[in-house]
PDB file of C-alpha atoms in Angstrom:
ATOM      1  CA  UNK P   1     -45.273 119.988  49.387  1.00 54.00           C
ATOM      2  CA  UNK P   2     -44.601 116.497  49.766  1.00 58.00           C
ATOM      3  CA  UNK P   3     -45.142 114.341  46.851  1.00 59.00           C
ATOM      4  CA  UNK P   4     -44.692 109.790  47.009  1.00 59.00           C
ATOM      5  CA  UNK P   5     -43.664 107.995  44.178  1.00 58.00           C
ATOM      6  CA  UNK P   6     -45.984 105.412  43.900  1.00 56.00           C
ATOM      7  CA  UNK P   7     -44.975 103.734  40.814  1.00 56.00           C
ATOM      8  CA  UNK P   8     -41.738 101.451  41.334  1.00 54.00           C
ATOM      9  CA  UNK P   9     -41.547 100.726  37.609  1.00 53.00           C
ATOM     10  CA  UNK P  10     -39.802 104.111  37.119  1.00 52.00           C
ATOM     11  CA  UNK P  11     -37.141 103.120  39.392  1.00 52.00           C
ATOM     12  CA  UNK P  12     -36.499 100.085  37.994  1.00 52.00           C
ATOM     13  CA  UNK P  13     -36.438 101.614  34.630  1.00 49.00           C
ATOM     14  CA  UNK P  14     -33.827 104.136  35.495  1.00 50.00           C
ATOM     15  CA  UNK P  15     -30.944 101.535  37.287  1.00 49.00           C
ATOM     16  CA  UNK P  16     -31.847  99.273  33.826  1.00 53.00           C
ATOM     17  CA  UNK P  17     -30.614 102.416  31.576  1.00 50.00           C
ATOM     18  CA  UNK P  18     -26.351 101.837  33.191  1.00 53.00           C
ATOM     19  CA  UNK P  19     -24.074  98.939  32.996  1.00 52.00           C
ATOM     20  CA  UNK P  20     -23.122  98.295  36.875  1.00 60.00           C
ATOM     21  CA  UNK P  21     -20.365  95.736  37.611  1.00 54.00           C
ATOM     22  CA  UNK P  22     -19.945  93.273  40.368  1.00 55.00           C
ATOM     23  CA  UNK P  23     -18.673  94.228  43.648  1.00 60.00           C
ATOM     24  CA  UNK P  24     -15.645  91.986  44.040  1.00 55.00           C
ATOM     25  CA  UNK P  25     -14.970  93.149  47.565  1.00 59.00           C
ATOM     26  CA  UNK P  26     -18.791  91.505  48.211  1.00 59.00           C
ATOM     27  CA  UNK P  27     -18.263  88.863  46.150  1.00 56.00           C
ATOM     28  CA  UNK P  28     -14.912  87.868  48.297  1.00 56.00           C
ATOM     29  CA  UNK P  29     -16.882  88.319  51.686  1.00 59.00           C
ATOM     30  CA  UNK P  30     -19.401  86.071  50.244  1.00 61.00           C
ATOM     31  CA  UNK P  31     -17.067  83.617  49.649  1.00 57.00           C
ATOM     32  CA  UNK P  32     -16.055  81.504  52.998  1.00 61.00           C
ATOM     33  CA  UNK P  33     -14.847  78.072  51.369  1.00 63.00           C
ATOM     34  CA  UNK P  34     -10.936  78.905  52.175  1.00 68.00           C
ATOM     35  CA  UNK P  35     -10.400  75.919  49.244  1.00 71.00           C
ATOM     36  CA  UNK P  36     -11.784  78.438  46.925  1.00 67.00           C
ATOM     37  CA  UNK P  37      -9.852  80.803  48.018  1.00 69.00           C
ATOM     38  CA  UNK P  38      -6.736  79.128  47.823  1.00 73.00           C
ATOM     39  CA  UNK P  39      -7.400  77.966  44.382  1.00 76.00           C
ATOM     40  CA  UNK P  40      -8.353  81.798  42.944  1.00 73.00           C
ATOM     41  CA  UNK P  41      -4.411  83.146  44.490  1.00 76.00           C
ATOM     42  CA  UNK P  42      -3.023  80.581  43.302  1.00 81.00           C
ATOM     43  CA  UNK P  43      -4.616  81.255  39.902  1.00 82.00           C
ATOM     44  CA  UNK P  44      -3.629  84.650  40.005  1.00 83.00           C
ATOM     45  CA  UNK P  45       0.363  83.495  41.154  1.00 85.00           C
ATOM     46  CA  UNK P  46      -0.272  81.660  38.177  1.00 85.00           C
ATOM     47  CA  UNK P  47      -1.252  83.991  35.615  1.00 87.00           C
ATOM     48  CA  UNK P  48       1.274  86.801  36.748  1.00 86.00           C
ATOM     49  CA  UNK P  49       4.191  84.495  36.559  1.00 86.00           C
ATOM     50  CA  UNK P  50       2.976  83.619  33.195  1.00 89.00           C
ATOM     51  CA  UNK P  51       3.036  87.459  32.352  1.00 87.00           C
ATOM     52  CA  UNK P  52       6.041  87.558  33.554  1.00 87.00           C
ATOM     53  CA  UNK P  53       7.795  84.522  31.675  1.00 87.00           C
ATOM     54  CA  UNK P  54       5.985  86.411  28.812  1.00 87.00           C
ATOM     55  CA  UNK P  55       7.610  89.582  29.135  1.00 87.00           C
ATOM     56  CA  UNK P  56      10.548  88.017  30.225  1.00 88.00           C
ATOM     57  CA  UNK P  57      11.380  85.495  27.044  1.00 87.00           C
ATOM     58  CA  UNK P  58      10.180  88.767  24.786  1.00 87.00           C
ATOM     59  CA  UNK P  59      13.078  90.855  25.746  1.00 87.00           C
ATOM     60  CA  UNK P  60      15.231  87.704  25.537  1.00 88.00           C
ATOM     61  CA  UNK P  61      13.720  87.402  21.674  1.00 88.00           C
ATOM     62  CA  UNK P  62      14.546  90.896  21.263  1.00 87.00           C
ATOM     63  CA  UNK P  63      17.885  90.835  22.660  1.00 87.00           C
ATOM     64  CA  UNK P  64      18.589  87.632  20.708  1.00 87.00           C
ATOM     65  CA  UNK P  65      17.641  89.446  17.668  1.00 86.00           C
ATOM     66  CA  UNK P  66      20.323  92.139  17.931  1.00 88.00           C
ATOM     67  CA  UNK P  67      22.570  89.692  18.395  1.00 87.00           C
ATOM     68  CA  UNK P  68      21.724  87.418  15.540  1.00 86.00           C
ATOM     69  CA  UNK P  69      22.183  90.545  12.959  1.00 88.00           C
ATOM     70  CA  UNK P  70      25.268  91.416  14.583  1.00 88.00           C
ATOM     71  CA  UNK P  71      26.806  88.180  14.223  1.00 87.00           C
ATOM     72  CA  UNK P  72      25.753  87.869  10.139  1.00 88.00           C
ATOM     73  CA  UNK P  73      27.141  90.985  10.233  1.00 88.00           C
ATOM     74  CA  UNK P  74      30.441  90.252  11.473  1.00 88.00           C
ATOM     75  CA  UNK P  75      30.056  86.668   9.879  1.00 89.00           C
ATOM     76  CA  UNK P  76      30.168  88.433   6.142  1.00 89.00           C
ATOM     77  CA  UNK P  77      33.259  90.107   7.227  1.00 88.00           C
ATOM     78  CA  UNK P  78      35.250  87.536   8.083  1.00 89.00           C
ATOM     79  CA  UNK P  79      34.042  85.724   5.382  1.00 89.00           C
ATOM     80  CA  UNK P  80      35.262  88.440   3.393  1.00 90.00           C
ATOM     81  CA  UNK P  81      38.741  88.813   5.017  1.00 90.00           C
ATOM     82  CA  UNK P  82      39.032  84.955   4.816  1.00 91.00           C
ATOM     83  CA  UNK P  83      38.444  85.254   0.244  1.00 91.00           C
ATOM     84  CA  UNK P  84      41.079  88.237   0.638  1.00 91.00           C
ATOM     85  CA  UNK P  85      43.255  85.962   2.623  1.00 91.00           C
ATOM     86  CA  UNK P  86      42.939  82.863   0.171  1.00 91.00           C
ATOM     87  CA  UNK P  87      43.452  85.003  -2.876  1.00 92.00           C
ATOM     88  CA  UNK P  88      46.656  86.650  -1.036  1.00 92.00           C
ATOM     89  CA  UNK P  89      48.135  83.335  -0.541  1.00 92.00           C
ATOM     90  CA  UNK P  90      47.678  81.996  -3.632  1.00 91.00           C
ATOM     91  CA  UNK P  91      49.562  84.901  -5.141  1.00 91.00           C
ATOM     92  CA  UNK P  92      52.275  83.965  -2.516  1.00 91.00           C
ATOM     93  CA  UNK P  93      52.430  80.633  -3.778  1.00 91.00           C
ATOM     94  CA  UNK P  94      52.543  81.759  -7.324  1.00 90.00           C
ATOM     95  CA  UNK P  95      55.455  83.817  -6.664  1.00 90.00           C
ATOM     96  CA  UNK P  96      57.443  81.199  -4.333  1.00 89.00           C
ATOM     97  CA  UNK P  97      57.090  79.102  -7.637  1.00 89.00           C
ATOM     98  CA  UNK P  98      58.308  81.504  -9.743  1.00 86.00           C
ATOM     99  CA  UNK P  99      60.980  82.569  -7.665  1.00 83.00           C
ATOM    100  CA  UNK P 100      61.806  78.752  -6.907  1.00 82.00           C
ATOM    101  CA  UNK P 101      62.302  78.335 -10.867  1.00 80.00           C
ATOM    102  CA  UNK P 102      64.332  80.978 -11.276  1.00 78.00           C
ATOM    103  CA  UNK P 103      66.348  80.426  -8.517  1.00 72.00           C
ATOM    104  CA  UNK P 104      66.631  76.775  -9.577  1.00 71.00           C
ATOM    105  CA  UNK P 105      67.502  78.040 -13.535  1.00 72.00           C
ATOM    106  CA  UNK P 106      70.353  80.242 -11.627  1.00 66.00           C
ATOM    107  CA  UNK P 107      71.633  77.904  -8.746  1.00 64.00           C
ATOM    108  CA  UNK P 108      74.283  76.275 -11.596  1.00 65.00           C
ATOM    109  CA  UNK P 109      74.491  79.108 -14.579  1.00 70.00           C
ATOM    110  CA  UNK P 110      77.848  79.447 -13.717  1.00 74.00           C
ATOM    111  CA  UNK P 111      79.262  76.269 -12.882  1.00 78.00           C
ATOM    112  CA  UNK P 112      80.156  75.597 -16.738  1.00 81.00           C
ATOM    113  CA  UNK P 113      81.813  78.982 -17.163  1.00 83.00           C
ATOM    114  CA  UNK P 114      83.451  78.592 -13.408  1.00 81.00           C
ATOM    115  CA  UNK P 115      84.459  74.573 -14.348  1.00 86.00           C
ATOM    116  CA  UNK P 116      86.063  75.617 -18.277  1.00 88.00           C
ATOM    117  CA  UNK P 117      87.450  78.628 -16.384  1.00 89.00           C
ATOM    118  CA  UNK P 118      89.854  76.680 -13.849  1.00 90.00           C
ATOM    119  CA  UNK P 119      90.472  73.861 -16.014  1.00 91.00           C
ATOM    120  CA  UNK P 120      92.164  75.879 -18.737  1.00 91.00           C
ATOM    121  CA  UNK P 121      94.045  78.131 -16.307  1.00 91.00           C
ATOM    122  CA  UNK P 122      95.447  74.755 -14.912  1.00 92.00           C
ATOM    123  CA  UNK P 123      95.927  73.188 -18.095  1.00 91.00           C
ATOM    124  CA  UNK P 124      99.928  72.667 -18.731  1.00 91.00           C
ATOM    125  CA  UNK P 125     101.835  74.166 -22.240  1.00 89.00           C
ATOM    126  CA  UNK P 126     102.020  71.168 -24.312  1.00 88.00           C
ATOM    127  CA  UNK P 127      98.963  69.881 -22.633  1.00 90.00           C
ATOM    128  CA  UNK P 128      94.918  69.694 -24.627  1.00 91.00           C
ATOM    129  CA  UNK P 129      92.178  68.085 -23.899  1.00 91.00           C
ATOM    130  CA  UNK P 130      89.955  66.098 -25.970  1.00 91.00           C
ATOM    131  CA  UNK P 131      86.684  66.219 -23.858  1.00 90.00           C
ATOM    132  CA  UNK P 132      84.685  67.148 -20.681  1.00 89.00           C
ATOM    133  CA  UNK P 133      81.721  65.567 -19.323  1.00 87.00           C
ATOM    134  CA  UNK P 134      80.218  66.658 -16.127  1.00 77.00           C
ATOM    135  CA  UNK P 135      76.417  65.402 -15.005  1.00 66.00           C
ATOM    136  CA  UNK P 136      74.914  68.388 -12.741  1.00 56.00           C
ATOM    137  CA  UNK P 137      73.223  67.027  -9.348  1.00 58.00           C
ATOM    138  CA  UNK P 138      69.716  68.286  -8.219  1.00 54.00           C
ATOM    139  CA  UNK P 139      70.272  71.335  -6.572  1.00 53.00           C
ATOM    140  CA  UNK P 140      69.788  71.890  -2.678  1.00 53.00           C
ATOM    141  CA  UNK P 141      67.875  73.649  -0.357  1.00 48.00           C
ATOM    142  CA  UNK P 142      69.991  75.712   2.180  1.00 49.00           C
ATOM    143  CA  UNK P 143      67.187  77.539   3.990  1.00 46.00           C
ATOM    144  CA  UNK P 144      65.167  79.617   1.994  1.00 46.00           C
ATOM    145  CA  UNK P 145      68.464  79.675  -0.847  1.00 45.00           C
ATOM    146  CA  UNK P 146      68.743  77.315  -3.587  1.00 44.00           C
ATOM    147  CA  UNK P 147      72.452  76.492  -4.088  1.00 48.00           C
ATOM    148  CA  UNK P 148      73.981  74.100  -6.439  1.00 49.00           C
ATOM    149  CA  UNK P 149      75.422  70.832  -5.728  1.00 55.00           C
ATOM    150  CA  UNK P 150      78.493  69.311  -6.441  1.00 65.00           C
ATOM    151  CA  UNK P 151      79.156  68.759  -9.482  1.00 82.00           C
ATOM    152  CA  UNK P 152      81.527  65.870 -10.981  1.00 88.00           C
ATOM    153  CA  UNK P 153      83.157  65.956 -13.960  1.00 91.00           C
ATOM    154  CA  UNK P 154      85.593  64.400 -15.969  1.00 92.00           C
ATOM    155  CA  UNK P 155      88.609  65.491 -17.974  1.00 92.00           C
ATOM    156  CA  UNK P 156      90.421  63.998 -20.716  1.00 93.00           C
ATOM    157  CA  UNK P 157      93.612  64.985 -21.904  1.00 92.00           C
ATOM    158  CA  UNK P 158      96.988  64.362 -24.081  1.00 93.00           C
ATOM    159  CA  UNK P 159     100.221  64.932 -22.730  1.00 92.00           C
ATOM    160  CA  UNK P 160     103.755  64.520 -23.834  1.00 91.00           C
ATOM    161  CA  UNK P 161     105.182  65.029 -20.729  1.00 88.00           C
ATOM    162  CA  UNK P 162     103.753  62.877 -18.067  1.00 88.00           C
ATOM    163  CA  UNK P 163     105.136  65.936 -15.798  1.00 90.00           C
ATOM    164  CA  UNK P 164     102.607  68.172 -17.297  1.00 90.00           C
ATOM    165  CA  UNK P 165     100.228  65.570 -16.533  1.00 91.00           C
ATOM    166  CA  UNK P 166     101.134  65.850 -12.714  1.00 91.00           C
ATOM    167  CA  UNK P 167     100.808  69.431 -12.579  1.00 92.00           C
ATOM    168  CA  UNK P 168      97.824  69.982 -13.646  1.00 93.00           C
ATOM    169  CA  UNK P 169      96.557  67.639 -11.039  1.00 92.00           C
ATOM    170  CA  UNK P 170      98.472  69.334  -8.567  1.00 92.00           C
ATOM    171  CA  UNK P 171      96.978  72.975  -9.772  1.00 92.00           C
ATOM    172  CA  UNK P 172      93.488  71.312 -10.322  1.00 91.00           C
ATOM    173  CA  UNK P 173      93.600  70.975  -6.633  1.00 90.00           C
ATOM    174  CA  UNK P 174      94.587  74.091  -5.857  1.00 90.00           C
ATOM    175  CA  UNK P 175      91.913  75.651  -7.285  1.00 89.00           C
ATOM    176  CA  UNK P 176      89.218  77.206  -4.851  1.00 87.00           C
ATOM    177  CA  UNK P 177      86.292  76.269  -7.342  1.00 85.00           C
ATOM    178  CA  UNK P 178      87.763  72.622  -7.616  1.00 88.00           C
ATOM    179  CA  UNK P 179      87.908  69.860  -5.249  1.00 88.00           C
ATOM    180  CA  UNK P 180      88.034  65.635  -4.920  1.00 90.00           C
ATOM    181  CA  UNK P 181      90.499  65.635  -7.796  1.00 91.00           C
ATOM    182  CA  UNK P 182      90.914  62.314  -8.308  1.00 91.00           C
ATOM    183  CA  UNK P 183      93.888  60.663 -11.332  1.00 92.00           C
ATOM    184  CA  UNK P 184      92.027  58.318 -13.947  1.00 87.00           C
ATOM    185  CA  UNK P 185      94.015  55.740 -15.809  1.00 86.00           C
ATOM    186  CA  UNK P 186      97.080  56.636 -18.043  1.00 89.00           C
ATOM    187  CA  UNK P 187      98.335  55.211 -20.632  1.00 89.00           C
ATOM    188  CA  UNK P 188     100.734  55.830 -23.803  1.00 88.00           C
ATOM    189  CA  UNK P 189      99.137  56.132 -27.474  1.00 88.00           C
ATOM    190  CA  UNK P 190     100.582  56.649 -30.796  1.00 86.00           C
ATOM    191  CA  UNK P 191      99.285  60.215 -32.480  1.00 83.00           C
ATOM    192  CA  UNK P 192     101.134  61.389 -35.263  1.00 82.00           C
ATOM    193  CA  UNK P 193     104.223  58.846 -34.815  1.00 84.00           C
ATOM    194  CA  UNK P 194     104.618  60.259 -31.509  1.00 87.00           C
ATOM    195  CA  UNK P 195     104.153  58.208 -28.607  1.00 89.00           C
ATOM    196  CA  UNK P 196     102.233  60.458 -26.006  1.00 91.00           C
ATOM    197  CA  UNK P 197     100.048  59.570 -22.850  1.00 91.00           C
ATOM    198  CA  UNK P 198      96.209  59.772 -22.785  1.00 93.00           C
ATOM    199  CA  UNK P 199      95.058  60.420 -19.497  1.00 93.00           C
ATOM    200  CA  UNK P 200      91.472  61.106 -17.055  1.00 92.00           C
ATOM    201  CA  UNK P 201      90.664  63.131 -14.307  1.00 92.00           C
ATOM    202  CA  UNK P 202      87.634  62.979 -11.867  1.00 91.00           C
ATOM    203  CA  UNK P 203      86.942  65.793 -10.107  1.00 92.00           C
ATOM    204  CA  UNK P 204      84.213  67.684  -8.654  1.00 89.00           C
ATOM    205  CA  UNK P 205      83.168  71.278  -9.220  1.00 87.00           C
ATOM    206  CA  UNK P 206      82.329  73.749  -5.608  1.00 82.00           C
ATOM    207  CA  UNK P 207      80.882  77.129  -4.976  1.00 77.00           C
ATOM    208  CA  UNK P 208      84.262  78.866  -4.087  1.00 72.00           C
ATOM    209  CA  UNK P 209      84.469  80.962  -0.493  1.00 73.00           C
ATOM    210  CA  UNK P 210      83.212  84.830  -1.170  1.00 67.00           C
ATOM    211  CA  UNK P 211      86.741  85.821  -0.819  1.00 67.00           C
ATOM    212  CA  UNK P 212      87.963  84.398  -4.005  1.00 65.00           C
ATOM    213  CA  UNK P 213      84.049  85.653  -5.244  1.00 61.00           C
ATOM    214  CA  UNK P 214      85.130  89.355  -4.448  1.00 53.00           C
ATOM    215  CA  UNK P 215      88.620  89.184  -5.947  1.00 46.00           C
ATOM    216  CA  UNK P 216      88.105  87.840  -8.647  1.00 45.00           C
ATOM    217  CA  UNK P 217      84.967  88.764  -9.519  1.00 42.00           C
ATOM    218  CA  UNK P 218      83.873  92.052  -7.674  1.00 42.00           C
ATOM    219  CA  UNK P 219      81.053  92.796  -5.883  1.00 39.00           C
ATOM    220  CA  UNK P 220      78.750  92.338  -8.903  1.00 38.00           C
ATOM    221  CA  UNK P 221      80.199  88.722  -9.133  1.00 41.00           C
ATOM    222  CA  UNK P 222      79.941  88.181  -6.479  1.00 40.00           C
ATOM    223  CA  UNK P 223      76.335  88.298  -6.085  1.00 42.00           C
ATOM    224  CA  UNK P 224      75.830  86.666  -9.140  1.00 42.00           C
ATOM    225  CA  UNK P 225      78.249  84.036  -8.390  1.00 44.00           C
TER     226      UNK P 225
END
């Protein structure tokens, strides 16, 4: 049995009740301005090189990221090694000053001892002495070591016997500890009703060789010395 719808309002009805998009492929073919065309690709160019700056600049920021914690990271540790650093070299200075005083204390302990020392071994019988002055330089700097100066002093004496008066010049000088022995002025005064001569010596006190440190001193001297 054949049966006709009569009643288009049904029809209607029924493509109402789904959503139905456009037909792009008939929109296109209904487009025939090649302007238009031109303008919608270049559109879309547009748009997916914009997506793809997007995407693009996003990895970029993420990448950047990374990179930007690493580098605090490795920025607190060098900022760290560099307060380690300080504080160790501020304890080296400390010490260098400390050891630079005490080497400076040391660098002419001995040159009193060393200086009475010579003078009396070279001193003449029937010869005294009535006074020695010495004024210690600054020390000096040989290196890293602090060593002492020269040191000049002076020697005065009483004689009887102006020969006892030229040999102790003569062992002054041969004295490794002593050198730039130089005769002061001379002359004869009365002590006791006894005419005798007053006399001066200049000379300069030296850090002897380390073979006259070792044998007369010993090893122990000789590093003291």
């Amino acid at each position: 049995m054949i049966e006709i719808n009569l009643l288009p309002s049904q029809r209607k009805k029924k493509a109402r009740a789904g959503v139905r998009l456009p037909e792009f492929g008939d929109l296109l073919r209904s487009v025939r301005d090649p302007l238009l065309i031109g303008a919608i690709g270049a559109w879309a160019l547009v748009l997916a090189a914009i997506g793809l700056v997007f995407v693009t600049q996003q990895a970029q920021l993420a990448s950047l990221r990374n990179e930007h914690t690493t580098v605090e990271s490795e920025a607190r540790r060098f900022r760290a090694l560099m307060a380690q650093k300080r504080r160790a070299e501020r304890l080296r200075d400390s010490l260098l000053a400390e050891l630079q005083s005490i080497r400076q204390i040391d660098a002419d302990r001995y040159v009193w001892p060393h200086i009475m020392e010579e003078v009396t071994k070279a001193l003449p019988d029937f010869t005294w002495l009535v006074g020695i002055d010495f004024t210690p330089a600054p020390p000096g700097v040989e290196g890293d070591t602090l060593v002492a100066q020269a040191v000049t002093f002076q020697v005065d004496g009483r004689t009887p016997d102006i020969g006892a008066y030229t040999r102790f010049l003569r062992q002054l000088g041969d004295s490794p500890w002593i050198t730039n022995v130089v005769p002061g002025a001379t002359q004869t005064v009365v002590e006791e009703a006894k005419p005798i001569t007053a006399f001066t010596i200049q000379a300069q006190f030296r850090l002897a060789d380390s073979v006259y440190i070792r044998r007369r001193f010993g090893s122990i001297g000789a590093n003291r010395s």
